[in-house]
Amino acid sequence: MTQSEVTAPQFHEEEPAAPLTPAQAFDALYAFCAPALVRQAYLLTGRRELARESVEWAFQLAWQRWPEVAVDRDPAGWVRATAYEHALSPWHRFRPRYRSPEAPPADASDRALLAALLRLPPPQRRTLVLYDGVGLDLPETAAETEASTPAAAGRLMNAREMIAAHLPDLSDPTELHRRLAELAATERLRAAKPPVVRTGSERRARFWTRAAIAFTVALIGTTAMTLRTAPTHYEPPIAPGAEIQGVPERVAQGPLSEEERQLREKLRGEMTSGPVRLAPLSR
């Protein structure tokens, strides 16, 4: 090769990144959303264990419906709405593990803020956490709470007024947002690992599948037994008895005459001494 020859530069095309597997995409969504969701659920419920349970329940349901959640316009919003619904379910009050109160926050100001939040009705509490805590705008908050924009605005204003009535220092929305973030960050809440959540989801799905199969088999067996033991022809019902009119009343027997008494004594005396056909045979 002479000096006049110029070596052409060689360009190597970068290979496109391999697409994520469903498990990898789920783990990425979980790692991005779960820690913040646990803190938000704690603001909704005031219970640490229920907050973790709600987030795990939402992600287990998301893994079961992953083909639907993966193509959703906002997968994080789908999981957040599911976690909020589970956290605010009224049925938790009947569970023994959630009947006794949990230990409140150590700081007095945090205890006061959490108590003020828990005094709010659940729809107002959810709206306040979404708007002033998460930072959604009003239309997004209304859509996630399944309310109209004016209704969501009314819930937000009422919630702020109730918080300001108990804590006048938090009448400013900016200060309220800061304090909500501090309260959520103060509690050291940890979510489970993504593989644990996926395994729990698959275990729950297998359980309900087996339960559905067992119920179907029991229903088929009950139906077959009913068909086998059911009557094959129509049997008309027995007509109810009708009252008969005009029957004379039963009259009690009167005293016997002298002739009737003599006849009775004669019959009694001839029963054992009469013909053989009138006396029982001794065996």
Short mmCIF file of C-alpha atoms in Angstrom, two decimals:
data_model
loop_
_atom_site.label_atom_id
_atom_site.label_comp_id
_atom_site.label_asym_id
_atom_site.label_seq_id
_atom_site.Cartn_x
_atom_site.Cartn_y
_atom_site.Cartn_z
CA MET A 1 0.00 0.00 0.00
CA THR A 2 1.44 3.35 -1.05
CA GLN A 3 1.25 6.57 0.87
CA SER A 4 -1.15 8.01 -1.68
CA GLU A 5 -3.72 5.44 -0.79
CA VAL A 6 -6.12 6.61 1.86
CA THR A 7 -7.70 4.08 4.12
CA ALA A 8 -11.47 4.52 4.18
CA PRO A 9 -12.91 4.78 7.67
CA GLN A 10 -14.94 1.79 8.76
CA PHE A 11 -18.29 2.44 10.41
CA HIS A 12 -19.90 -0.21 12.61
CA GLU A 13 -23.66 0.00 12.94
CA GLU A 14 -24.83 -0.30 16.51
CA GLU A 15 -27.03 -3.30 17.08
CA PRO A 16 -30.48 -2.43 18.36
CA ALA A 17 -31.04 -3.19 22.00
CA ALA A 18 -32.92 -6.38 22.64
CA PRO A 19 -36.50 -5.80 23.83
CA LEU A 20 -37.22 -6.34 27.47
CA THR A 21 -38.88 -9.53 28.55
CA PRO A 22 -42.23 -9.21 30.40
CA ALA A 23 -40.49 -9.97 33.69
CA GLN A 24 -37.82 -7.33 33.08
CA ALA A 25 -40.40 -4.71 32.10
CA PHE A 26 -42.47 -5.52 35.18
CA ASP A 27 -39.42 -5.32 37.45
CA ALA A 28 -38.49 -1.94 35.96
CA LEU A 29 -41.99 -0.57 36.57
CA TYR A 30 -41.96 -1.96 40.10
CA ALA A 31 -38.56 -0.48 40.94
CA PHE A 32 -39.70 2.90 39.60
CA CYS A 33 -43.13 3.08 41.29
CA ALA A 34 -43.27 0.80 44.33
CA PRO A 35 -41.25 2.85 46.88
CA ALA A 36 -43.24 6.02 46.25
CA LEU A 37 -46.55 4.14 46.17
CA VAL A 38 -45.92 2.63 49.59
CA ARG A 39 -45.38 6.10 51.04
CA GLN A 40 -48.52 7.42 49.35
CA ALA A 41 -50.58 4.49 50.63
CA TYR A 42 -49.30 5.23 54.11
CA LEU A 43 -50.67 8.78 53.85
CA LEU A 44 -54.04 7.31 52.83
CA THR A 45 -54.28 4.69 55.57
CA GLY A 46 -51.90 5.62 58.39
CA ARG A 47 -50.89 1.93 58.52
CA ARG A 48 -47.49 0.72 57.41
CA GLU A 49 -48.39 -2.92 56.85
CA LEU A 50 -51.57 -2.06 54.95
CA ALA A 51 -49.61 0.33 52.74
CA ARG A 52 -47.15 -2.42 51.77
CA GLU A 53 -49.98 -4.90 51.28
CA SER A 54 -51.89 -2.52 49.00
CA VAL A 55 -48.91 -1.92 46.76
CA GLU A 56 -48.06 -5.63 46.55
CA TRP A 57 -51.71 -6.43 45.76
CA ALA A 58 -51.75 -3.84 42.96
CA PHE A 59 -48.56 -5.17 41.37
CA GLN A 60 -49.69 -8.79 41.71
CA LEU A 61 -52.86 -7.88 39.85
CA ALA A 62 -50.78 -5.99 37.28
CA TRP A 63 -48.60 -9.06 36.69
CA GLN A 64 -51.68 -11.22 36.18
CA ARG A 65 -52.96 -8.72 33.61
CA TRP A 66 -49.57 -7.73 32.24
CA PRO A 67 -50.56 -7.90 28.54
CA GLU A 68 -53.21 -5.30 29.33
CA VAL A 69 -51.11 -3.17 31.68
CA ALA A 70 -48.02 -3.19 29.44
CA VAL A 71 -49.87 -1.46 26.59
CA ASP A 72 -51.78 0.93 28.86
CA ARG A 73 -51.24 4.63 28.24
CA ASP A 74 -50.08 5.09 31.84
CA PRO A 75 -49.02 1.81 33.52
CA ALA A 76 -47.87 3.68 36.63
CA GLY A 77 -51.28 5.34 36.93
CA TRP A 78 -53.01 1.95 36.50
CA VAL A 79 -51.03 0.48 39.38
CA ARG A 80 -51.49 3.59 41.53
CA ALA A 81 -55.27 3.58 41.09
CA THR A 82 -55.42 -0.12 41.99
CA ALA A 83 -53.26 0.37 45.09
CA TYR A 84 -55.39 3.32 46.25
CA GLU A 85 -58.61 1.33 45.78
CA HIS A 86 -57.26 -1.52 47.89
CA ALA A 87 -55.86 0.80 50.56
CA LEU A 88 -59.16 2.67 51.00
CA SER A 89 -61.38 -0.41 50.95
CA PRO A 90 -63.84 -0.26 53.89
CA TRP A 91 -63.57 -4.03 54.43
CA HIS A 92 -60.19 -3.69 56.15
CA ARG A 93 -61.92 -2.54 59.33
CA PHE A 94 -63.36 -6.05 59.78
CA ARG A 95 -59.97 -7.77 59.57
CA PRO A 96 -58.54 -8.70 62.99
CA ARG A 97 -55.02 -7.61 62.09
CA TYR A 98 -56.17 -4.05 61.38
CA ARG A 99 -58.53 -3.51 64.31
CA SER A 100 -55.88 -2.27 66.73
CA PRO A 101 -54.17 1.07 65.94
CA GLU A 102 -50.54 1.20 64.89
CA ALA A 103 -47.82 3.21 66.57
CA PRO A 104 -48.04 6.87 65.46
CA PRO A 105 -45.07 8.81 64.07
CA ALA A 106 -42.48 9.90 66.60
CA ASP A 107 -42.60 13.59 65.71
CA ALA A 108 -45.53 15.57 67.16
CA SER A 109 -46.07 17.63 63.99
CA ASP A 110 -46.15 14.43 61.90
CA ARG A 111 -48.70 12.90 64.26
CA ALA A 112 -50.89 15.98 63.98
CA LEU A 113 -50.73 16.00 60.17
CA LEU A 114 -51.46 12.28 59.90
CA ALA A 115 -54.40 12.61 62.30
CA ALA A 116 -55.78 15.51 60.23
CA LEU A 117 -55.45 13.44 57.06
CA LEU A 118 -57.25 10.47 58.55
CA ARG A 119 -60.15 12.72 59.61
CA LEU A 120 -60.87 13.49 55.96
CA PRO A 121 -63.44 11.41 54.07
CA PRO A 122 -61.67 8.87 51.80
CA PRO A 123 -62.56 10.65 48.51
CA GLN A 124 -61.20 13.97 49.80
CA ARG A 125 -58.10 12.30 51.26
CA ARG A 126 -57.37 10.57 47.95
CA THR A 127 -57.85 13.79 45.99
CA LEU A 128 -55.59 15.72 48.35
CA VAL A 129 -52.81 13.11 48.17
CA LEU A 130 -52.97 12.97 44.37
CA TYR A 131 -53.01 16.75 43.85
CA ASP A 132 -50.91 18.12 46.71
CA GLY A 133 -48.85 15.00 47.38
CA VAL A 134 -48.18 13.33 44.03
CA GLY A 135 -48.47 16.54 42.03
CA LEU A 136 -51.08 15.60 39.42
CA ASP A 137 -53.03 18.38 37.80
CA LEU A 138 -56.76 18.74 38.39
CA PRO A 139 -58.05 16.92 35.25
CA GLU A 140 -55.73 13.96 35.92
CA THR A 141 -56.83 13.87 39.55
CA ALA A 142 -60.47 13.95 38.49
CA ALA A 143 -59.94 11.14 35.97
CA GLU A 144 -58.14 8.91 38.48
CA THR A 145 -60.77 9.44 41.16
CA GLU A 146 -63.57 8.90 38.61
CA ALA A 147 -65.08 12.30 39.25
CA SER A 148 -65.75 15.39 37.21
CA THR A 149 -63.26 18.24 37.33
CA PRO A 150 -65.59 20.53 39.35
CA ALA A 151 -66.26 17.71 41.82
CA ALA A 152 -62.54 17.04 42.23
CA ALA A 153 -61.92 20.76 42.74
CA GLY A 154 -64.62 20.85 45.43
CA ARG A 155 -63.13 17.87 47.23
CA LEU A 156 -59.69 19.46 47.12
CA MET A 157 -60.88 22.78 48.53
CA ASN A 158 -62.86 21.10 51.30
CA ALA A 159 -59.87 18.94 52.22
CA ARG A 160 -57.55 21.93 52.36
CA GLU A 161 -60.02 23.84 54.52
CA MET A 162 -60.30 20.95 56.99
CA ILE A 163 -56.51 20.59 57.16
CA ALA A 164 -56.10 24.34 57.69
CA ALA A 165 -58.76 24.30 60.43
CA HIS A 166 -56.70 21.81 62.45
CA LEU A 167 -53.26 23.00 61.31
CA PRO A 168 -53.31 26.72 60.39
CA ASP A 169 -49.62 26.62 59.40
CA LEU A 170 -50.54 24.39 56.43
CA SER A 171 -53.05 26.77 54.83
CA ASP A 172 -50.51 27.45 52.08
CA PRO A 173 -50.66 24.66 49.43
CA THR A 174 -46.90 24.84 48.90
CA GLU A 175 -46.22 24.27 52.59
CA LEU A 176 -48.80 21.47 52.63
CA HIS A 177 -47.07 19.76 49.72
CA ARG A 178 -43.71 20.00 51.50
CA ARG A 179 -45.10 18.60 54.75
CA LEU A 180 -46.83 15.71 52.98
CA ALA A 181 -43.54 14.79 51.31
CA GLU A 182 -41.70 14.99 54.61
CA LEU A 183 -44.28 12.85 56.42
CA ALA A 184 -44.13 10.19 53.71
CA ALA A 185 -40.34 10.19 53.69
CA THR A 186 -39.96 10.07 57.47
CA GLU A 187 -41.37 6.55 57.76
CA ARG A 188 -38.88 3.97 56.55
CA LEU A 189 -41.25 1.91 54.42
CA ARG A 190 -39.84 -0.83 52.24
CA ALA A 191 -41.54 -2.76 49.48
CA ALA A 192 -40.90 -6.41 48.69
CA LYS A 193 -38.56 -7.45 45.89
CA PRO A 194 -40.06 -7.77 42.38
CA PRO A 195 -39.46 -11.56 42.08
CA VAL A 196 -41.31 -12.06 45.37
CA VAL A 197 -44.29 -10.10 44.05
CA ARG A 198 -44.33 -12.00 40.76
CA THR A 199 -44.12 -15.35 42.57
CA GLY A 200 -46.96 -14.35 44.89
CA SER A 201 -49.07 -13.29 41.93
CA GLU A 202 -48.51 -16.59 40.15
CA ARG A 203 -49.26 -18.53 43.35
CA ARG A 204 -52.48 -16.58 43.84
CA ALA A 205 -53.49 -17.17 40.22
CA ARG A 206 -52.90 -20.93 40.56
CA PHE A 207 -54.96 -21.02 43.75
CA TRP A 208 -57.95 -19.29 42.20
CA THR A 209 -57.67 -21.43 39.07
CA ARG A 210 -57.78 -24.61 41.14
CA ALA A 211 -60.63 -23.23 43.21
CA ALA A 212 -62.59 -22.45 40.04
CA ILE A 213 -61.95 -25.95 38.69
CA ALA A 214 -63.03 -27.55 41.99
CA PHE A 215 -66.19 -25.44 42.06
CA THR A 216 -66.98 -26.37 38.46
CA VAL A 217 -66.51 -30.09 39.18
CA ALA A 218 -68.72 -29.83 42.27
CA LEU A 219 -71.38 -28.00 40.27
CA ILE A 220 -71.31 -30.62 37.51
CA GLY A 221 -71.55 -33.44 40.08
CA THR A 222 -74.48 -31.77 41.83
CA THR A 223 -76.25 -31.24 38.53
CA ALA A 224 -75.72 -34.90 37.49
CA MET A 225 -77.05 -36.17 40.83
CA THR A 226 -80.07 -33.90 40.55
CA LEU A 227 -80.84 -35.18 37.06
CA ARG A 228 -80.48 -38.78 38.24
CA THR A 229 -82.72 -38.46 41.28
CA ALA A 230 -85.30 -36.06 39.87
CA PRO A 231 -88.77 -37.51 38.99
CA THR A 232 -89.26 -38.45 35.34
CA HIS A 233 -93.00 -37.79 35.16
CA TYR A 234 -95.42 -35.28 36.46
CA GLU A 235 -97.19 -36.10 39.69
CA PRO A 236 -100.18 -33.84 40.32
CA PRO A 237 -100.35 -32.48 43.82
CA ILE A 238 -102.94 -33.86 46.22
CA ALA A 239 -105.91 -31.58 46.41
CA PRO A 240 -106.46 -30.07 49.85
CA GLY A 241 -109.31 -31.50 51.85
CA ALA A 242 -112.67 -29.78 51.68
CA GLU A 243 -114.96 -29.25 54.62
CA ILE A 244 -118.13 -31.38 54.49
CA GLN A 245 -121.34 -29.70 55.55
CA GLY A 246 -124.54 -31.25 56.90
CA VAL A 247 -123.05 -34.17 58.87
CA PRO A 248 -124.95 -34.68 62.15
CA GLU A 249 -122.96 -34.33 65.29
CA ARG A 250 -121.85 -37.46 67.07
CA VAL A 251 -124.16 -38.19 70.01
CA ALA A 252 -122.82 -39.78 73.16
CA GLN A 253 -124.19 -43.21 74.08
CA GLY A 254 -126.98 -43.05 76.65
CA PRO A 255 -127.68 -45.46 79.56
CA LEU A 256 -128.57 -49.09 78.71
CA SER A 257 -132.05 -50.40 79.31
CA GLU A 258 -132.73 -53.43 81.46
CA GLU A 259 -133.03 -55.70 78.41
CA GLU A 260 -129.77 -54.38 76.92
CA ARG A 261 -127.93 -55.00 80.17
CA GLN A 262 -129.23 -58.56 80.34
CA LEU A 263 -128.17 -59.19 76.75
CA ARG A 264 -124.70 -57.80 77.47
CA GLU A 265 -124.30 -60.08 80.49
CA LYS A 266 -125.46 -63.05 78.44
CA LEU A 267 -122.95 -62.34 75.66
CA ARG A 268 -120.13 -61.94 78.14
CA GLY A 269 -120.97 -65.24 79.77
CA GLU A 270 -121.16 -67.16 76.50
CA MET A 271 -117.88 -65.95 75.01
CA THR A 272 -115.76 -68.66 76.67
CA SER A 273 -118.38 -71.40 76.78
CA GLY A 274 -119.87 -70.95 73.36
CA PRO A 275 -118.91 -72.63 70.06
CA VAL A 276 -115.25 -73.36 69.37
CA ARG A 277 -115.07 -70.71 66.66
CA LEU A 278 -115.78 -68.02 69.23
CA ALA A 279 -113.00 -69.05 71.64
CA PRO A 280 -109.29 -68.46 70.89
CA LEU A 281 -107.13 -71.54 70.45
CA SER A 282 -104.34 -72.01 72.96
CA ARG A 283 -101.02 -72.88 71.39
#
